[in-house]
Amino acid sequence: MSEISDQNKANTVKFFMEVFNEGDVGLVADLLSPDYKYNGQPSSVAGNQAWVQALRSEFPGLQFTIEAILAEDNLVALRWRMTAPAHGSTPGGYVTATNILSFIGGQALTNDQTPQTPAWNPLP
């Protein structure tokens, strides 16, 4: 793996672990390009910050894990799982998806996710 691959992989892990798990939305501006696109659509830094905050508010205790990650130069692919414990009347559950990100200058430029809307799976 190249130094670029290592850095892009590290930035991907940092984004998903620190932004989602710890709520550090300040990192979003550092790790997403101003031209960032999610599934081909422009997606602003402010919009991503608000989305993460809303998600963490709706699902307290949300935990993001990376099941597999690969990097090659400016591309990073990962399979992830996001688990939310039961909260009030909301039962616990999880979603999984696969993303392929492209990077420029250490920032994510594109992020293509499959499935686009992951299915909610109840926890046993």
mmCIF file of N, CA and C in Angstrom:
data_model
loop_
_atom_site.group_PDB
_atom_site.id
_atom_site.type_symbol
_atom_site.label_atom_id
_atom_site.label_comp_id
_atom_site.label_asym_id
_atom_site.label_seq_id
_atom_site.Cartn_x
_atom_site.Cartn_y
_atom_site.Cartn_z
ATOM 1 N N MET A 1 0.847 -1.178 0.000
ATOM 2 C CA MET A 1 0.000 0.000 0.000
ATOM 3 C C MET A 1 0.894 1.244 0.000
ATOM 4 N N SER A 2 0.444 2.264 -0.698
ATOM 5 C CA SER A 2 1.215 3.491 -0.785
ATOM 6 C C SER A 2 0.925 4.403 0.412
ATOM 7 N N GLU A 3 1.738 5.433 0.542
ATOM 8 C CA GLU A 3 1.525 6.428 1.603
ATOM 9 C C GLU A 3 0.168 7.117 1.419
ATOM 10 N N ILE A 4 -0.210 7.379 0.162
ATOM 11 C CA ILE A 4 -1.514 7.986 -0.119
ATOM 12 C C ILE A 4 -2.634 7.046 0.314
ATOM 13 N N SER A 5 -2.502 5.769 -0.005
ATOM 14 C CA SER A 5 -3.502 4.778 0.407
ATOM 15 C C SER A 5 -3.648 4.764 1.919
ATOM 16 N N ASP A 6 -2.514 4.729 2.614
ATOM 17 C CA ASP A 6 -2.532 4.701 4.081
ATOM 18 C C ASP A 6 -3.223 5.933 4.654
ATOM 19 N N GLN A 7 -2.916 7.105 4.099
ATOM 20 C CA GLN A 7 -3.513 8.345 4.613
ATOM 21 C C GLN A 7 -5.014 8.387 4.352
ATOM 22 N N ASN A 8 -5.436 8.009 3.159
ATOM 23 C CA ASN A 8 -6.861 8.023 2.841
ATOM 24 C C ASN A 8 -7.631 7.007 3.670
ATOM 25 N N LYS A 9 -7.034 5.867 3.910
ATOM 26 C CA LYS A 9 -7.656 4.857 4.776
ATOM 27 C C LYS A 9 -7.759 5.389 6.203
ATOM 28 N N ALA A 10 -6.693 6.006 6.699
ATOM 29 C CA ALA A 10 -6.709 6.574 8.055
ATOM 30 C C ALA A 10 -7.759 7.678 8.177
ATOM 31 N N ASN A 11 -7.883 8.519 7.158
ATOM 32 C CA ASN A 11 -8.889 9.586 7.197
ATOM 33 C C ASN A 11 -10.301 9.017 7.181
ATOM 34 N N THR A 12 -10.507 7.928 6.458
ATOM 35 C CA THR A 12 -11.823 7.279 6.430
ATOM 36 C C THR A 12 -12.166 6.733 7.808
ATOM 37 N N VAL A 13 -11.231 6.030 8.413
ATOM 38 C CA VAL A 13 -11.456 5.484 9.756
ATOM 39 C C VAL A 13 -11.717 6.618 10.739
ATOM 40 N N LYS A 14 -10.927 7.672 10.675
ATOM 41 C CA LYS A 14 -11.085 8.825 11.566
ATOM 42 C C LYS A 14 -12.480 9.420 11.417
ATOM 43 N N PHE A 15 -12.924 9.611 10.176
ATOM 44 C CA PHE A 15 -14.246 10.182 9.938
ATOM 45 C C PHE A 15 -15.332 9.325 10.575
ATOM 46 N N PHE A 16 -15.360 8.068 10.247
ATOM 47 C CA PHE A 16 -16.454 7.226 10.729
ATOM 48 C C PHE A 16 -16.386 6.979 12.237
ATOM 49 N N MET A 17 -15.206 6.809 12.784
ATOM 50 C CA MET A 17 -15.089 6.530 14.217
ATOM 51 C C MET A 17 -15.297 7.791 15.061
ATOM 52 N N GLU A 18 -14.645 8.885 14.709
ATOM 53 C CA GLU A 18 -14.697 10.077 15.555
ATOM 54 C C GLU A 18 -15.941 10.931 15.311
ATOM 55 N N VAL A 19 -16.389 10.999 14.074
ATOM 56 C CA VAL A 19 -17.580 11.805 13.791
ATOM 57 C C VAL A 19 -18.826 11.086 14.287
ATOM 58 N N PHE A 20 -19.019 9.834 13.881
ATOM 59 C CA PHE A 20 -20.233 9.112 14.276
ATOM 60 C C PHE A 20 -20.204 8.650 15.731
ATOM 61 N N ASN A 21 -19.123 8.022 16.144
ATOM 62 C CA ASN A 21 -19.085 7.456 17.499
ATOM 63 C C ASN A 21 -18.884 8.494 18.586
ATOM 64 N N GLU A 22 -18.080 9.511 18.309
ATOM 65 C CA GLU A 22 -17.768 10.509 19.335
ATOM 66 C C GLU A 22 -18.494 11.833 19.131
ATOM 67 N N GLY A 23 -19.123 12.002 17.972
ATOM 68 C CA GLY A 23 -19.872 13.224 17.715
ATOM 69 C C GLY A 23 -19.016 14.435 17.390
ATOM 70 N N ASP A 24 -17.776 14.226 16.954
ATOM 71 C CA ASP A 24 -16.878 15.341 16.642
ATOM 72 C C ASP A 24 -17.171 15.855 15.232
ATOM 73 N N VAL A 25 -18.275 16.602 15.076
ATOM 74 C CA VAL A 25 -18.682 17.077 13.753
ATOM 75 C C VAL A 25 -17.737 18.146 13.194
ATOM 76 N N GLY A 26 -16.867 18.697 14.031
ATOM 77 C CA GLY A 26 -15.878 19.647 13.543
ATOM 78 C C GLY A 26 -14.924 19.022 12.542
ATOM 79 N N LEU A 27 -14.723 17.702 12.616
ATOM 80 C CA LEU A 27 -13.834 17.012 11.682
ATOM 81 C C LEU A 27 -14.403 16.944 10.272
ATOM 82 N N VAL A 28 -15.703 17.101 10.138
ATOM 83 C CA VAL A 28 -16.337 16.982 8.824
ATOM 84 C C VAL A 28 -15.711 17.969 7.846
ATOM 85 N N ALA A 29 -15.501 19.197 8.258
ATOM 86 C CA ALA A 29 -14.919 20.218 7.378
ATOM 87 C C ALA A 29 -13.493 19.867 6.970
ATOM 88 N N ASP A 30 -12.763 19.180 7.831
ATOM 89 C CA ASP A 30 -11.393 18.792 7.517
ATOM 90 C C ASP A 30 -11.330 17.613 6.556
ATOM 91 N N LEU A 31 -12.318 16.718 6.632
ATOM 92 C CA LEU A 31 -12.227 15.448 5.925
ATOM 93 C C LEU A 31 -13.092 15.334 4.676
ATOM 94 N N LEU A 32 -13.997 16.295 4.459
ATOM 95 C CA LEU A 32 -14.805 16.296 3.240
ATOM 96 C C LEU A 32 -14.414 17.480 2.368
ATOM 97 N N SER A 33 -14.259 17.226 1.094
ATOM 98 C CA SER A 33 -13.980 18.296 0.130
ATOM 99 C C SER A 33 -15.178 19.234 0.044
ATOM 100 N N PRO A 34 -14.946 20.521 -0.215
ATOM 101 C CA PRO A 34 -16.072 21.432 -0.453
ATOM 102 C C PRO A 34 -16.931 20.982 -1.647
ATOM 103 N N ASP A 35 -16.365 20.149 -2.536
ATOM 104 C CA ASP A 35 -17.083 19.630 -3.707
ATOM 105 C C ASP A 35 -17.610 18.211 -3.488
ATOM 106 N N TYR A 36 -17.693 17.778 -2.240
ATOM 107 C CA TYR A 36 -18.104 16.414 -1.883
ATOM 108 C C TYR A 36 -19.479 16.068 -2.457
ATOM 109 N N LYS A 37 -19.571 14.836 -2.967
ATOM 110 C CA LYS A 37 -20.841 14.317 -3.481
ATOM 111 C C LYS A 37 -21.112 12.948 -2.866
ATOM 112 N N TYR A 38 -22.348 12.760 -2.428
ATOM 113 C CA TYR A 38 -22.806 11.485 -1.879
ATOM 114 C C TYR A 38 -23.776 10.877 -2.891
ATOM 115 N N ASN A 39 -23.461 9.703 -3.380
ATOM 116 C CA ASN A 39 -24.266 9.039 -4.417
ATOM 117 C C ASN A 39 -24.577 9.989 -5.574
ATOM 118 N N GLY A 40 -23.554 10.755 -5.982
ATOM 119 C CA GLY A 40 -23.658 11.628 -7.138
ATOM 120 C C GLY A 40 -24.289 12.987 -6.887
ATOM 121 N N GLN A 41 -24.755 13.236 -5.662
ATOM 122 C CA GLN A 41 -25.420 14.496 -5.344
ATOM 123 C C GLN A 41 -24.542 15.358 -4.441
ATOM 124 N N PRO A 42 -24.456 16.661 -4.725
ATOM 125 C CA PRO A 42 -23.697 17.539 -3.829
ATOM 126 C C PRO A 42 -24.201 17.414 -2.393
ATOM 127 N N SER A 43 -23.264 17.383 -1.457
ATOM 128 C CA SER A 43 -23.592 17.200 -0.044
ATOM 129 C C SER A 43 -22.658 18.089 0.779
ATOM 130 N N SER A 44 -23.199 19.148 1.331
ATOM 131 C CA SER A 44 -22.381 20.158 2.003
ATOM 132 C C SER A 44 -21.842 19.686 3.351
ATOM 133 N N VAL A 45 -20.788 20.346 3.779
ATOM 134 C CA VAL A 45 -20.221 20.095 5.104
ATOM 135 C C VAL A 45 -21.281 20.363 6.168
ATOM 136 N N ALA A 46 -21.948 21.509 6.089
ATOM 137 C CA ALA A 46 -22.974 21.859 7.087
ATOM 138 C C ALA A 46 -24.117 20.843 7.089
ATOM 139 N N GLY A 47 -24.517 20.398 5.918
ATOM 140 C CA GLY A 47 -25.577 19.398 5.831
ATOM 141 C C GLY A 47 -25.167 18.077 6.459
ATOM 142 N N ASN A 48 -23.916 17.664 6.253
ATOM 143 C CA ASN A 48 -23.418 16.438 6.856
ATOM 144 C C ASN A 48 -23.299 16.566 8.370
ATOM 145 N N GLN A 49 -22.857 17.723 8.834
ATOM 146 C CA GLN A 49 -22.766 17.944 10.279
ATOM 147 C C GLN A 49 -24.150 17.855 10.915
ATOM 148 N N ALA A 50 -25.136 18.489 10.307
ATOM 149 C CA ALA A 50 -26.506 18.470 10.845
ATOM 150 C C ALA A 50 -27.076 17.056 10.818
ATOM 151 N N TRP A 51 -26.800 16.310 9.752
ATOM 152 C CA TRP A 51 -27.301 14.942 9.640
ATOM 153 C C TRP A 51 -26.728 14.056 10.745
ATOM 154 N N VAL A 52 -25.423 14.159 10.986
ATOM 155 C CA VAL A 52 -24.794 13.354 12.042
ATOM 156 C C VAL A 52 -25.373 13.719 13.409
ATOM 157 N N GLN A 53 -25.530 15.008 13.676
ATOM 158 C CA GLN A 53 -26.089 15.432 14.961
ATOM 159 C C GLN A 53 -27.514 14.905 15.134
ATOM 160 N N ALA A 54 -28.319 14.961 14.086
ATOM 161 C CA ALA A 54 -29.697 14.455 14.161
ATOM 162 C C ALA A 54 -29.709 12.945 14.384
ATOM 163 N N LEU A 55 -28.838 12.236 13.689
ATOM 164 C CA LEU A 55 -28.750 10.784 13.840
ATOM 165 C C LEU A 55 -28.345 10.403 15.259
ATOM 166 N N ARG A 56 -27.340 11.085 15.798
ATOM 167 C CA ARG A 56 -26.884 10.788 17.162
ATOM 168 C C ARG A 56 -27.940 11.170 18.199
ATOM 169 N N SER A 57 -28.732 12.183 17.906
ATOM 170 C CA SER A 57 -29.801 12.590 18.815
ATOM 171 C C SER A 57 -30.952 11.574 18.789
ATOM 172 N N GLU A 58 -31.282 11.101 17.600
ATOM 173 C CA GLU A 58 -32.372 10.133 17.458
ATOM 174 C C GLU A 58 -31.998 8.764 18.016
ATOM 175 N N PHE A 59 -30.713 8.410 17.910
ATOM 176 C CA PHE A 59 -30.242 7.103 18.345
ATOM 177 C C PHE A 59 -29.085 7.250 19.338
ATOM 178 N N PRO A 60 -29.364 7.637 20.578
ATOM 179 C CA PRO A 60 -28.293 7.757 21.571
ATOM 180 C C PRO A 60 -27.570 6.411 21.745
ATOM 181 N N GLY A 61 -26.277 6.480 21.870
ATOM 182 C CA GLY A 61 -25.495 5.257 22.031
ATOM 183 C C GLY A 61 -25.155 4.593 20.717
ATOM 184 N N LEU A 62 -25.460 5.245 19.617
ATOM 185 C CA LEU A 62 -25.144 4.731 18.297
ATOM 186 C C LEU A 62 -23.671 4.335 18.234
ATOM 187 N N GLN A 63 -23.392 3.194 17.613
ATOM 188 C CA GLN A 63 -22.021 2.704 17.517
ATOM 189 C C GLN A 63 -21.740 2.274 16.088
ATOM 190 N N PHE A 64 -20.732 2.853 15.512
ATOM 191 C CA PHE A 64 -20.337 2.564 14.146
ATOM 192 C C PHE A 64 -19.126 1.647 14.184
ATOM 193 N N THR A 65 -19.152 0.559 13.405
ATOM 194 C CA THR A 65 -17.987 -0.327 13.300
ATOM 195 C C THR A 65 -17.668 -0.554 11.825
ATOM 196 N N ILE A 66 -16.401 -0.695 11.551
ATOM 197 C CA ILE A 66 -15.946 -1.015 10.200
ATOM 198 C C ILE A 66 -15.648 -2.508 10.185
ATOM 199 N N GLU A 67 -16.361 -3.239 9.335
ATOM 200 C CA GLU A 67 -16.183 -4.684 9.242
ATOM 201 C C GLU A 67 -15.027 -5.053 8.325
ATOM 202 N N ALA A 68 -14.799 -4.254 7.270
ATOM 203 C CA ALA A 68 -13.689 -4.471 6.346
ATOM 204 C C ALA A 68 -13.380 -3.151 5.660
ATOM 205 N N ILE A 69 -12.098 -2.931 5.363
ATOM 206 C CA ILE A 69 -11.693 -1.700 4.678
ATOM 207 C C ILE A 69 -10.475 -1.997 3.813
ATOM 208 N N LEU A 70 -10.512 -1.454 2.597
ATOM 209 C CA LEU A 70 -9.419 -1.597 1.640
ATOM 210 C C LEU A 70 -9.123 -0.231 1.039
ATOM 211 N N ALA A 71 -7.855 0.021 0.744
ATOM 212 C CA ALA A 71 -7.486 1.292 0.119
ATOM 213 C C ALA A 71 -6.473 1.047 -0.994
ATOM 214 N N GLU A 72 -6.634 1.785 -2.060
ATOM 215 C CA GLU A 72 -5.682 1.769 -3.166
ATOM 216 C C GLU A 72 -5.597 3.180 -3.717
ATOM 217 N N ASP A 73 -4.502 3.848 -3.417
ATOM 218 C CA ASP A 73 -4.272 5.230 -3.833
ATOM 219 C C ASP A 73 -5.434 6.120 -3.392
ATOM 220 N N ASN A 74 -6.194 6.681 -4.328
ATOM 221 C CA ASN A 74 -7.253 7.635 -3.968
ATOM 222 C C ASN A 74 -8.623 6.999 -3.771
ATOM 223 N N LEU A 75 -8.674 5.674 -3.689
ATOM 224 C CA LEU A 75 -9.947 4.980 -3.472
ATOM 225 C C LEU A 75 -9.923 4.193 -2.167
ATOM 226 N N VAL A 76 -11.022 4.258 -1.437
ATOM 227 C CA VAL A 76 -11.180 3.484 -0.204
ATOM 228 C C VAL A 76 -12.550 2.819 -0.261
ATOM 229 N N ALA A 77 -12.578 1.528 0.025
ATOM 230 C CA ALA A 77 -13.841 0.790 0.096
ATOM 231 C C ALA A 77 -13.990 0.241 1.505
ATOM 232 N N LEU A 78 -15.205 0.353 2.059
ATOM 233 C CA LEU A 78 -15.427 -0.201 3.385
ATOM 234 C C LEU A 78 -16.823 -0.787 3.503
ATOM 235 N N ARG A 79 -16.908 -1.813 4.308
ATOM 236 C CA ARG A 79 -18.170 -2.428 4.707
ATOM 237 C C ARG A 79 -18.339 -2.059 6.165
ATOM 238 N N TRP A 80 -19.502 -1.479 6.515
ATOM 239 C CA TRP A 80 -19.709 -0.987 7.870
ATOM 240 C C TRP A 80 -21.030 -1.469 8.441
ATOM 241 N N ARG A 81 -21.119 -1.301 9.752
ATOM 242 C CA ARG A 81 -22.343 -1.616 10.496
ATOM 243 C C ARG A 81 -22.559 -0.505 11.517
ATOM 244 N N MET A 82 -23.762 0.002 11.573
ATOM 245 C CA MET A 82 -24.125 1.010 12.561
ATOM 246 C C MET A 82 -25.209 0.403 13.445
ATOM 247 N N THR A 83 -24.922 0.309 14.733
ATOM 248 C CA THR A 83 -25.827 -0.317 15.686
ATOM 249 C C THR A 83 -26.343 0.741 16.658
ATOM 250 N N ALA A 84 -27.644 0.693 16.906
ATOM 251 C CA ALA A 84 -28.270 1.618 17.856
ATOM 252 C C ALA A 84 -28.983 0.799 18.926
ATOM 253 N N PRO A 85 -28.649 1.018 20.201
ATOM 254 C CA PRO A 85 -29.344 0.294 21.263
ATOM 255 C C PRO A 85 -30.785 0.791 21.394
ATOM 256 N N ALA A 86 -31.618 -0.008 22.027
ATOM 257 C CA ALA A 86 -33.002 0.403 22.279
ATOM 258 C C ALA A 86 -32.980 1.697 23.084
ATOM 259 N N HIS A 87 -33.936 2.579 22.781
ATOM 260 C CA HIS A 87 -34.026 3.864 23.467
ATOM 261 C C HIS A 87 -35.494 4.245 23.564
ATOM 262 N N GLY A 88 -36.013 4.302 24.768
ATOM 263 C CA GLY A 88 -37.424 4.621 24.954
ATOM 264 C C GLY A 88 -38.285 3.605 24.228
ATOM 265 N N SER A 89 -39.174 4.072 23.359
ATOM 266 C CA SER A 89 -40.036 3.157 22.609
ATOM 267 C C SER A 89 -39.397 2.685 21.310
ATOM 268 N N THR A 90 -38.189 3.171 21.015
ATOM 269 C CA THR A 90 -37.497 2.764 19.798
ATOM 270 C C THR A 90 -36.674 1.512 20.072
ATOM 271 N N PRO A 91 -36.993 0.403 19.374
ATOM 272 C CA PRO A 91 -36.220 -0.823 19.591
ATOM 273 C C PRO A 91 -34.812 -0.690 19.023
ATOM 274 N N GLY A 92 -33.887 -1.448 19.551
ATOM 275 C CA GLY A 92 -32.529 -1.453 19.043
ATOM 276 C C GLY A 92 -32.453 -2.130 17.694
ATOM 277 N N GLY A 93 -31.451 -1.776 16.923
ATOM 278 C CA GLY A 93 -31.280 -2.394 15.616
ATOM 279 C C GLY A 93 -29.980 -1.958 14.976
ATOM 280 N N TYR A 94 -29.809 -2.378 13.737
ATOM 281 C CA TYR A 94 -28.585 -2.020 13.021
ATOM 282 C C TYR A 94 -28.848 -1.937 11.525
ATOM 283 N N VAL A 95 -27.945 -1.257 10.840
ATOM 284 C CA VAL A 95 -27.922 -1.185 9.391
ATOM 285 C C VAL A 95 -26.503 -1.487 8.934
ATOM 286 N N THR A 96 -26.373 -2.019 7.726
ATOM 287 C CA THR A 96 -25.064 -2.271 7.130
ATOM 288 C C THR A 96 -25.075 -1.762 5.695
ATOM 289 N N ALA A 97 -23.905 -1.372 5.213
ATOM 290 C CA ALA A 97 -23.773 -0.930 3.824
ATOM 291 C C ALA A 97 -22.301 -0.996 3.424
ATOM 292 N N THR A 98 -22.077 -0.786 2.159
ATOM 293 C CA THR A 98 -20.736 -0.736 1.591
ATOM 294 C C THR A 98 -20.571 0.599 0.882
ATOM 295 N N ASN A 99 -19.449 1.253 1.126
ATOM 296 C CA ASN A 99 -19.171 2.553 0.508
ATOM 297 C C ASN A 99 -17.842 2.496 -0.225
ATOM 298 N N ILE A 100 -17.795 3.210 -1.340
ATOM 299 C CA ILE A 100 -16.541 3.437 -2.061
ATOM 300 C C ILE A 100 -16.347 4.942 -2.127
ATOM 301 N N LEU A 101 -15.232 5.392 -1.560
ATOM 302 C CA LEU A 101 -14.930 6.821 -1.511
ATOM 303 C C LEU A 101 -13.730 7.121 -2.391
ATOM 304 N N SER A 102 -13.760 8.274 -3.040
ATOM 305 C CA SER A 102 -12.581 8.769 -3.747
ATOM 306 C C SER A 102 -12.088 10.005 -3.000
ATOM 307 N N PHE A 103 -10.783 10.199 -3.016
ATOM 308 C CA PHE A 103 -10.153 11.287 -2.273
ATOM 309 C C PHE A 103 -9.343 12.187 -3.184
ATOM 310 N N ILE A 104 -9.233 13.420 -2.762
ATOM 311 C CA ILE A 104 -8.332 14.376 -3.394
ATOM 312 C C ILE A 104 -7.726 15.212 -2.264
ATOM 313 N N GLY A 105 -6.414 15.239 -2.198
ATOM 314 C CA GLY A 105 -5.730 16.017 -1.170
ATOM 315 C C GLY A 105 -6.105 15.610 0.245
ATOM 316 N N GLY A 106 -6.399 14.328 0.467
ATOM 317 C CA GLY A 106 -6.730 13.838 1.804
ATOM 318 C C GLY A 106 -8.175 14.056 2.220
ATOM 319 N N GLN A 107 -8.991 14.628 1.342
ATOM 320 C CA GLN A 107 -10.409 14.850 1.646
ATOM 321 C C GLN A 107 -11.269 13.980 0.730
ATOM 322 N N ALA A 108 -12.374 13.462 1.284
ATOM 323 C CA ALA A 108 -13.304 12.679 0.477
ATOM 324 C C ALA A 108 -13.963 13.592 -0.548
ATOM 325 N N LEU A 109 -13.933 13.160 -1.807
ATOM 326 C CA LEU A 109 -14.545 13.919 -2.898
ATOM 327 C C LEU A 109 -15.886 13.295 -3.293
ATOM 328 N N THR A 110 -15.905 11.956 -3.365
ATOM 329 C CA THR A 110 -17.149 11.255 -3.671
ATOM 330 C C THR A 110 -17.321 10.087 -2.712
ATOM 331 N N ASN A 111 -18.587 9.713 -2.513
ATOM 332 C CA ASN A 111 -18.935 8.601 -1.631
ATOM 333 C C ASN A 111 -20.160 7.927 -2.244
ATOM 334 N N ASP A 112 -19.956 6.716 -2.749
ATOM 335 C CA ASP A 112 -21.054 5.956 -3.334
ATOM 336 C C ASP A 112 -21.372 4.790 -2.413
ATOM 337 N N GLN A 113 -22.627 4.733 -1.979
ATOM 338 C CA GLN A 113 -23.061 3.744 -0.978
ATOM 339 C C GLN A 113 -24.082 2.782 -1.569
ATOM 340 N N THR A 114 -23.923 1.503 -1.208
ATOM 341 C CA THR A 114 -24.871 0.459 -1.584
ATOM 342 C C THR A 114 -25.218 -0.337 -0.342
ATOM 343 N N PRO A 115 -26.491 -0.526 -0.009
ATOM 344 C CA PRO A 115 -27.634 0.124 -0.643
ATOM 345 C C PRO A 115 -27.696 1.593 -0.237
ATOM 346 N N GLN A 116 -28.364 2.402 -1.060
ATOM 347 C CA GLN A 116 -28.441 3.833 -0.765
ATOM 348 C C GLN A 116 -29.177 4.089 0.539
ATOM 349 N N THR A 117 -30.217 3.309 0.795
ATOM 350 C CA THR A 117 -30.949 3.397 2.056
ATOM 351 C C THR A 117 -30.905 2.019 2.702
ATOM 352 N N PRO A 118 -29.958 1.801 3.636
ATOM 353 C CA PRO A 118 -29.847 0.479 4.254
ATOM 354 C C PRO A 118 -31.103 0.091 5.031
ATOM 355 N N ALA A 119 -31.412 -1.193 5.017
ATOM 356 C CA ALA A 119 -32.573 -1.721 5.736
ATOM 357 C C ALA A 119 -32.274 -1.819 7.241
ATOM 358 N N TRP A 120 -33.255 -1.452 8.049
ATOM 359 C CA TRP A 120 -33.162 -1.543 9.506
ATOM 360 C C TRP A 120 -33.389 -2.989 9.909
ATOM 361 N N ASN A 121 -32.468 -3.534 10.690
ATOM 362 C CA ASN A 121 -32.567 -4.903 11.187
ATOM 363 C C ASN A 121 -32.689 -4.859 12.690
ATOM 364 N N PRO A 122 -33.775 -5.419 13.259
ATOM 365 C CA PRO A 122 -33.909 -5.402 14.724
ATOM 366 C C PRO A 122 -32.833 -6.241 15.390
ATOM 367 N N LEU A 123 -32.403 -5.805 16.561
ATOM 368 C CA LEU A 123 -31.460 -6.593 17.342
ATOM 369 C C LEU A 123 -32.191 -7.780 17.937
ATOM 370 N N PRO A 124 -31.511 -8.918 18.047
ATOM 371 C CA PRO A 124 -32.170 -10.105 18.637
ATOM 372 C C PRO A 124 -32.468 -9.906 20.102
#
